[in-house]
PDB file of C-alpha atoms and ligand atoms in Angstrom:
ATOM      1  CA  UNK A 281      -3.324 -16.789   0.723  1.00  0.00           C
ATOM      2  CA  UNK A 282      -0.139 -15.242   2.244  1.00  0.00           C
ATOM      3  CA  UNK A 283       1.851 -16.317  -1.018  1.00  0.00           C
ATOM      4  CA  UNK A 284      -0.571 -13.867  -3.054  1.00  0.00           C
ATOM      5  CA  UNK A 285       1.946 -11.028  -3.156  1.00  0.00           C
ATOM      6  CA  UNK A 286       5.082 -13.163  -4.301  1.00  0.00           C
ATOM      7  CA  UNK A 287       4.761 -11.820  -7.741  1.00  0.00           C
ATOM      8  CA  UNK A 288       5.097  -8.290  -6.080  1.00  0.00           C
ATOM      9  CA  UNK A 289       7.277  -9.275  -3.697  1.00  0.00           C
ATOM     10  CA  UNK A 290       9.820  -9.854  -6.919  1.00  0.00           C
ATOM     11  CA  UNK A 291       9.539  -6.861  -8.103  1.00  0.00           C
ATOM     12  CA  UNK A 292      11.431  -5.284  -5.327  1.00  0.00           C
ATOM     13  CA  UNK A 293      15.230  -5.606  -5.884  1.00  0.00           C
ATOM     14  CA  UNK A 294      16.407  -5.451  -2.414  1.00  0.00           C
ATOM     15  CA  UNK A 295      16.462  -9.078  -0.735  1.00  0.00           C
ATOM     16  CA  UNK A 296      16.218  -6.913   2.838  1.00  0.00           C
ATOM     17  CA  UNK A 297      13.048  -4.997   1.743  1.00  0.00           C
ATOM     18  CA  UNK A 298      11.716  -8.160   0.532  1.00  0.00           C
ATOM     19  CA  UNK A 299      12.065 -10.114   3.254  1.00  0.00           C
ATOM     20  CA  UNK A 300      10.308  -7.518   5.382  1.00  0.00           C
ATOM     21  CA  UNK A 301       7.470  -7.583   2.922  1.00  0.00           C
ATOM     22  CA  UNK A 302       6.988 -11.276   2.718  1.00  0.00           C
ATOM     23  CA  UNK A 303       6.940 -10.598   6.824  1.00  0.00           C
ATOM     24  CA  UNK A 304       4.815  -8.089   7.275  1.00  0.00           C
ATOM     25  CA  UNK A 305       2.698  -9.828   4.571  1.00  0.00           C
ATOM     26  CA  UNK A 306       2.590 -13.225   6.755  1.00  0.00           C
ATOM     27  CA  UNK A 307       1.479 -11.025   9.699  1.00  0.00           C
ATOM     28  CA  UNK A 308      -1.675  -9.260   8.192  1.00  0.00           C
ATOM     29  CA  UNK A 309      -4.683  -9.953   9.764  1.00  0.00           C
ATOM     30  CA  UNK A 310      -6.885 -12.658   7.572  1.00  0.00           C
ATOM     31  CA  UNK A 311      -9.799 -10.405   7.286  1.00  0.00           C
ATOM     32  CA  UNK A 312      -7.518  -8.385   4.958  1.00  0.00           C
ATOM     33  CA  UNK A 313      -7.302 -11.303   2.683  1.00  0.00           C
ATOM     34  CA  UNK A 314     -11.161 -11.721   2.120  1.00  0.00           C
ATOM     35  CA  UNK A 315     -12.773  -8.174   2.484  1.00  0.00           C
ATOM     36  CA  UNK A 316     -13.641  -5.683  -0.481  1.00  0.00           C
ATOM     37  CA  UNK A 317     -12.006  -2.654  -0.932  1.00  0.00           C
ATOM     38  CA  UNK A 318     -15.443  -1.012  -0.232  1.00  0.00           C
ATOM     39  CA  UNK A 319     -17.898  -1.800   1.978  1.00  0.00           C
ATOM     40  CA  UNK A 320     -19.989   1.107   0.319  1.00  0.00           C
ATOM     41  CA  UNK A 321     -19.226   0.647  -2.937  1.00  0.00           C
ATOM     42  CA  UNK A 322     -19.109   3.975  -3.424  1.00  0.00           C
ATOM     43  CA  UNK A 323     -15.268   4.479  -3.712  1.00  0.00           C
ATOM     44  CA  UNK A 324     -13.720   1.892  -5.604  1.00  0.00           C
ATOM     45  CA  UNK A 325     -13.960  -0.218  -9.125  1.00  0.00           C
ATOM     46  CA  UNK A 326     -15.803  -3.049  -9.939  1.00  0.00           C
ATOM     47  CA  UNK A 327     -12.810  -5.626  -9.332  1.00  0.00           C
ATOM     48  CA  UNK A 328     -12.145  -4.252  -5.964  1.00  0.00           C
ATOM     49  CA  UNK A 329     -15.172  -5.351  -4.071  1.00  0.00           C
ATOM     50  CA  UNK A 330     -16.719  -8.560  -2.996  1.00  0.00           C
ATOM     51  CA  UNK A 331     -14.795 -11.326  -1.612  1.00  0.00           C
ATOM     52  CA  UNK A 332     -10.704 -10.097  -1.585  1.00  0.00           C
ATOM     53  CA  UNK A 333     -11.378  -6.962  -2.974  1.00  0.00           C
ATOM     54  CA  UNK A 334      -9.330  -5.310  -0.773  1.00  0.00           C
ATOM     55  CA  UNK A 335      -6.320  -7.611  -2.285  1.00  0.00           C
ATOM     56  CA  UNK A 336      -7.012  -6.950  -5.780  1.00  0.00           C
ATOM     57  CA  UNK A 337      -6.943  -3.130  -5.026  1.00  0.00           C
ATOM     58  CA  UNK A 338      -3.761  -3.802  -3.617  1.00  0.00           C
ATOM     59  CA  UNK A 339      -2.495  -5.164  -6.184  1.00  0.00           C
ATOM     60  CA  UNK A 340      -3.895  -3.159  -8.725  1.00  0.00           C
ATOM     61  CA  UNK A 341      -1.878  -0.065  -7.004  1.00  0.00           C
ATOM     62  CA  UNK A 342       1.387  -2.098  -6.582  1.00  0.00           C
ATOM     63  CA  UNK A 343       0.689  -2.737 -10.837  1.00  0.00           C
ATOM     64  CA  UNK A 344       0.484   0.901 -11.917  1.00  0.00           C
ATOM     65  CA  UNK A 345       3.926   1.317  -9.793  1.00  0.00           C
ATOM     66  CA  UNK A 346       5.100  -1.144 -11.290  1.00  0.00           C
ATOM     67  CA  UNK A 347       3.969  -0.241 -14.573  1.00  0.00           C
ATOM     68  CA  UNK A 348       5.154   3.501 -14.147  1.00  0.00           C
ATOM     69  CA  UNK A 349       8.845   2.905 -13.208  1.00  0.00           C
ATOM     70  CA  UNK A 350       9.338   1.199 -16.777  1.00  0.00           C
ATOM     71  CA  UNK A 351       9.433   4.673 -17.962  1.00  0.00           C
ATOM     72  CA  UNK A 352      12.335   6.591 -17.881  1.00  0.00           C
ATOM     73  CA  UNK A 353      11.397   9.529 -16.382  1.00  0.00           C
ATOM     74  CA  UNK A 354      10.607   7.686 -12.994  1.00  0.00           C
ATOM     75  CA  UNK A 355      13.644   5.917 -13.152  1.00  0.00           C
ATOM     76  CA  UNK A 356      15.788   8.959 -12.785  1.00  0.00           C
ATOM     77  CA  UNK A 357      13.520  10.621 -10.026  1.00  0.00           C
ATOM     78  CA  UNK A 358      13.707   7.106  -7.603  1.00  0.00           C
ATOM     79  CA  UNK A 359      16.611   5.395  -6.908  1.00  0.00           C
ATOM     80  CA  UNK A 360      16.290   1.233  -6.964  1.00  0.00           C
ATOM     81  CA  UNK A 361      15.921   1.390  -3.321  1.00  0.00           C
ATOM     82  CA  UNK A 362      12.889   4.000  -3.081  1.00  0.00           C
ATOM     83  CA  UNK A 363      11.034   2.466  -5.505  1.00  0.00           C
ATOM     84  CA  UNK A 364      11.449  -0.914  -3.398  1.00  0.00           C
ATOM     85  CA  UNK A 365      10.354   1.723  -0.480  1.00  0.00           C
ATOM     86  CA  UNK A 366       7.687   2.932  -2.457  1.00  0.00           C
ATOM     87  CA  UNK A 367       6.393  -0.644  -3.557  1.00  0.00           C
ATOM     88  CA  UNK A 368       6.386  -2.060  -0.340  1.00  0.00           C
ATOM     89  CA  UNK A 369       4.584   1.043   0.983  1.00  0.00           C
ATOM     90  CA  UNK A 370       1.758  -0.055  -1.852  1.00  0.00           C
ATOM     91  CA  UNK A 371       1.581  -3.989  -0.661  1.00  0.00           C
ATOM     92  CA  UNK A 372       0.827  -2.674   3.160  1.00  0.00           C
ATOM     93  CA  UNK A 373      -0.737   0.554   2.248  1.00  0.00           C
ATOM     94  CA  UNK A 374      -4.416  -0.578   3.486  1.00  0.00           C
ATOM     95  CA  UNK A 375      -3.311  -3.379   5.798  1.00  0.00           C
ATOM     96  CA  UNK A 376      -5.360  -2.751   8.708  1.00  0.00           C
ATOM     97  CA  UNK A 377      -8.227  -1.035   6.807  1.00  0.00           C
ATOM     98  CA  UNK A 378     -10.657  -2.519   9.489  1.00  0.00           C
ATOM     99  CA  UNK A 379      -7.915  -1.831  12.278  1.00  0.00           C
ATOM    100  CA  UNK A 380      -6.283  -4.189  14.443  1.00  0.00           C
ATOM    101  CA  UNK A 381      -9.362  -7.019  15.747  1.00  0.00           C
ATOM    102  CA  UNK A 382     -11.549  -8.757  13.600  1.00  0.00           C
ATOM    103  CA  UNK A 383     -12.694  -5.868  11.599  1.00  0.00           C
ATOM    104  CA  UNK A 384     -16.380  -5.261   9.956  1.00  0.00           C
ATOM    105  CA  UNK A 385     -15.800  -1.686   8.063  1.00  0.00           C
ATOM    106  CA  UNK A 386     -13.219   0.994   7.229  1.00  0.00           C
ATOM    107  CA  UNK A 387     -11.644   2.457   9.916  1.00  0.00           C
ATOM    108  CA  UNK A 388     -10.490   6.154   9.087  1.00  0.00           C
ATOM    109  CA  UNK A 389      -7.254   6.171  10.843  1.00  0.00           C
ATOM    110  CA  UNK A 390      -6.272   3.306   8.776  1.00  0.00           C
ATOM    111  CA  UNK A 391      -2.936   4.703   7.630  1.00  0.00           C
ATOM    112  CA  UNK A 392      -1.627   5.385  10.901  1.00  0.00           C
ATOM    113  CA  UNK A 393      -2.432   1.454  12.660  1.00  0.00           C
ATOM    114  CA  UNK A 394      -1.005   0.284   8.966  1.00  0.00           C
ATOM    115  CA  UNK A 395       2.209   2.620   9.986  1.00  0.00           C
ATOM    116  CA  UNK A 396       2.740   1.377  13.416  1.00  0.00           C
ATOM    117  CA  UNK A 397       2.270  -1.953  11.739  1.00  0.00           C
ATOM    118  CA  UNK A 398       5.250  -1.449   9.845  1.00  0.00           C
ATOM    119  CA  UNK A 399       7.195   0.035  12.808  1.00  0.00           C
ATOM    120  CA  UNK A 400       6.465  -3.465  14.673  1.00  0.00           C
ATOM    121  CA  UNK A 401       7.093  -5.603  12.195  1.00  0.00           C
ATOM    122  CA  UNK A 402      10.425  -4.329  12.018  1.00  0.00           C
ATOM    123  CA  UNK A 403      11.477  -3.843  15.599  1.00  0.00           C
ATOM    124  CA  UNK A 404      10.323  -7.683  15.187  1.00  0.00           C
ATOM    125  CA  UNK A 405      12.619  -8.990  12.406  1.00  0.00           C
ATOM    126  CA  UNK A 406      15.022  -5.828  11.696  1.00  0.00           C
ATOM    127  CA  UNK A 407      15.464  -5.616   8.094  1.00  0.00           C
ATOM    128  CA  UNK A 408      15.006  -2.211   7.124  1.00  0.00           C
ATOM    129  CA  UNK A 409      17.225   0.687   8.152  1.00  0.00           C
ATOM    130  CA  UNK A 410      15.767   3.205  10.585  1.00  0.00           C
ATOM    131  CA  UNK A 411      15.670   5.832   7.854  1.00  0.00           C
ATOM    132  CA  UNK A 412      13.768   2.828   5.317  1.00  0.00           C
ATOM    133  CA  UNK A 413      11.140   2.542   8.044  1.00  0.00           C
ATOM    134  CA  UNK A 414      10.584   6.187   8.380  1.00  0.00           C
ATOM    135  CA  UNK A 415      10.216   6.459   4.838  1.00  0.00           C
ATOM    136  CA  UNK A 416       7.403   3.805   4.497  1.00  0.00           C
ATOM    137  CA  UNK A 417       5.685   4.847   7.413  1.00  0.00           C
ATOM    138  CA  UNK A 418       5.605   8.215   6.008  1.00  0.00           C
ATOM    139  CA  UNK A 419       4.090   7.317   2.717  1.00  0.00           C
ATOM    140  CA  UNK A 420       1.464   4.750   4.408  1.00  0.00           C
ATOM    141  CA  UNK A 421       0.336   7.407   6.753  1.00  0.00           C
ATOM    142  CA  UNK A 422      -0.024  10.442   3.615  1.00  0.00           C
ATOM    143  CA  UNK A 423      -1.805   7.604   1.674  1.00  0.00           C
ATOM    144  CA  UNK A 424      -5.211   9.067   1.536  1.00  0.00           C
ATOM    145  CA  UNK A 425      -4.198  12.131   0.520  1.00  0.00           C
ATOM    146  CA  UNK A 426      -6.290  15.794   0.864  1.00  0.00           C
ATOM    147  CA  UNK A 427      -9.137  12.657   1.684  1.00  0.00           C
ATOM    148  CA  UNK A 428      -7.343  13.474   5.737  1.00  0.00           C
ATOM    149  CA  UNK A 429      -9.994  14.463   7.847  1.00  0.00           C
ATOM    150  CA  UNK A 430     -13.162  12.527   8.802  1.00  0.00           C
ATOM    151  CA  UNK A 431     -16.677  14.293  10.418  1.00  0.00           C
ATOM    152  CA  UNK A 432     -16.662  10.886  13.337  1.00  0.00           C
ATOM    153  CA  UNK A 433     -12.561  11.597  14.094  1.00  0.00           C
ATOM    154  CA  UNK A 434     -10.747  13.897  15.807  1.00  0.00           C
ATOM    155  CA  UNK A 435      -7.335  12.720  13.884  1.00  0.00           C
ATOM    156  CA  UNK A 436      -6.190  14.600  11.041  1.00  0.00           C
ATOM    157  CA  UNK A 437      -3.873  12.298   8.889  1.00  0.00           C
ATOM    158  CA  UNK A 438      -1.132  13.335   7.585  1.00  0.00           C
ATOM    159  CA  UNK A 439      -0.904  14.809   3.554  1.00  0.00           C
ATOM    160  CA  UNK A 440       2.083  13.636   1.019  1.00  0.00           C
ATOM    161  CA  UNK A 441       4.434  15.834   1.099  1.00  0.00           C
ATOM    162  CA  UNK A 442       7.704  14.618  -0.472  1.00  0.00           C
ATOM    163  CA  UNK A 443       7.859  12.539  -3.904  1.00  0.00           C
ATOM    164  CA  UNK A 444       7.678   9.125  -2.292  1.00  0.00           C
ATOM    165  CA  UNK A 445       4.717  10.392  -0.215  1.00  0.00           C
ATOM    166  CA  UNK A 446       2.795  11.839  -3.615  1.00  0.00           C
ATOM    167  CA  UNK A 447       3.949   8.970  -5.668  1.00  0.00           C
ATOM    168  CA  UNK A 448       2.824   6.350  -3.519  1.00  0.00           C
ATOM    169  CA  UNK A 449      -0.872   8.462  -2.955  1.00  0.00           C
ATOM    170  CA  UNK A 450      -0.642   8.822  -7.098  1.00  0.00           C
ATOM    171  CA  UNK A 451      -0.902   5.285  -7.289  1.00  0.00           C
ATOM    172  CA  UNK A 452      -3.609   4.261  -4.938  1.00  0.00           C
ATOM    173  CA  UNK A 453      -5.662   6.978  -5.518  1.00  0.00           C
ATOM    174  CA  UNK A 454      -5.668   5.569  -9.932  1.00  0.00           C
ATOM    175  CA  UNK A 455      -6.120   1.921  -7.968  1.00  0.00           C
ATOM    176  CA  UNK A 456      -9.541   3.257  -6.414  1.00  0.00           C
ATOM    177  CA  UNK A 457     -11.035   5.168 -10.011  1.00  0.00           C
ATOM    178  CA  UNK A 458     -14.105   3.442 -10.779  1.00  0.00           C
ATOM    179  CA  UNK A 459     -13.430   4.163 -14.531  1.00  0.00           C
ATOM    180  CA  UNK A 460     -10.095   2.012 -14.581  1.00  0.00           C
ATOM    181  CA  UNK A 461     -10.851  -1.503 -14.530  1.00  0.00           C
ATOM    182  CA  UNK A 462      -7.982  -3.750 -14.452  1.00  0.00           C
ATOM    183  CA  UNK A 463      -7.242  -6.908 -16.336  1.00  0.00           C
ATOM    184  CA  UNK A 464      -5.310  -8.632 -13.817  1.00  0.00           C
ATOM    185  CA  UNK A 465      -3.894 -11.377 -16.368  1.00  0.00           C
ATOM    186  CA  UNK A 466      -2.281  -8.673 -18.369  1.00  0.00           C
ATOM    187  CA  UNK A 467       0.278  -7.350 -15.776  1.00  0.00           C
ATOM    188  CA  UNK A 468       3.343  -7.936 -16.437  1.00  0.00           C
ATOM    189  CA  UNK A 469       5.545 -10.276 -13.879  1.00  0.00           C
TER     190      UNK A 469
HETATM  191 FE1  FE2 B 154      -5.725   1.884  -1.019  1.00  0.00          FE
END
């Protein structure tokens, strides 16, 4: 199950920034592998709930990246190495939905536990520069967008505010529209 991002993995050019995802990857906790996207329903499309939802939303918002820096325009507003950035923000985006234990349901602060996820998986194996890990934290933190504040927490999450930050939101916010359903065999590897 920990190979299930390779095909993401390859789309980042950087052998550094994928070797930190295929670590942070390795070190996610297992629930993330098996729960839906949704507990509620409520929030996400059909393919993203029931057993590794969660995954397939993933990957659906790694996909329209993916899909989005074929065109031209994106090309010239990211450099090669933020749009590695900005993929790898997408593969660990929701990583500790359920927080850090065994998890049963969505924890709010989920973007900020994912962050400091990436901050010690890289004080752990080193391979992104301080200013690369500042970057994805920032974007996994901003991920949920003006969606920041919750009526059972006192934390109010931070909003994208640079192009990496709104890009990366962009993309998992299309990856949780119930009216776009994704035919996973069609992406392009
Ligand atoms: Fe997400």
């Amino acid at each position: 199950m920990k190979e299930c991002f390779e095909n993401e993995i390859s789309w980042i050019h950087s052998k550094s920034i994928q070797q930190f995802a295929r670590y942070c990857v390795d070190n996610l906790p297992d629930y993330f592998f098996t729960v839906p996207a949704s507990s509620s329903g409520k929030y996400h499309p059909s393919y993203a709930l029931g057993d590794g939802g969660l995954v397939r939303h993933t990957k659906a918002a790694v996909a329209v990246a993916h899909e989005l820096f074929n065109l031209e325009m994106f090309q010239k507003q990211f450099s090669e190495t933020e749009q590695d950035l900005i993929l790898l923000s997408l593969i660990l985006h929701d990583g500790k939905k359920q927080g850090g234990g065994n998890g049963k349901h969505t924890v709010f602060e989920h973007p900020l536990y994912a962050a400091d996820f990436v901050k010690e998986c890289n004080f752990e194996c080193s391979k992104l520069t301080d200013e690369q890990e500042q970057i994805v934290r920032n974007a996994i933190s901003s991920h949920m967008g003006q969606w920041n504040t919750a009526r059972n927490s006192r934390t109010v999450l931070p909003k994208p505010a640079d192009k990496i930050q709104k890009f990366v939101h962009m993309c998992d916010y299309l990856a949780s529209r119930k009216f776009l359903e994704v035919n996973f065999d069609a992406i392009s590897y």
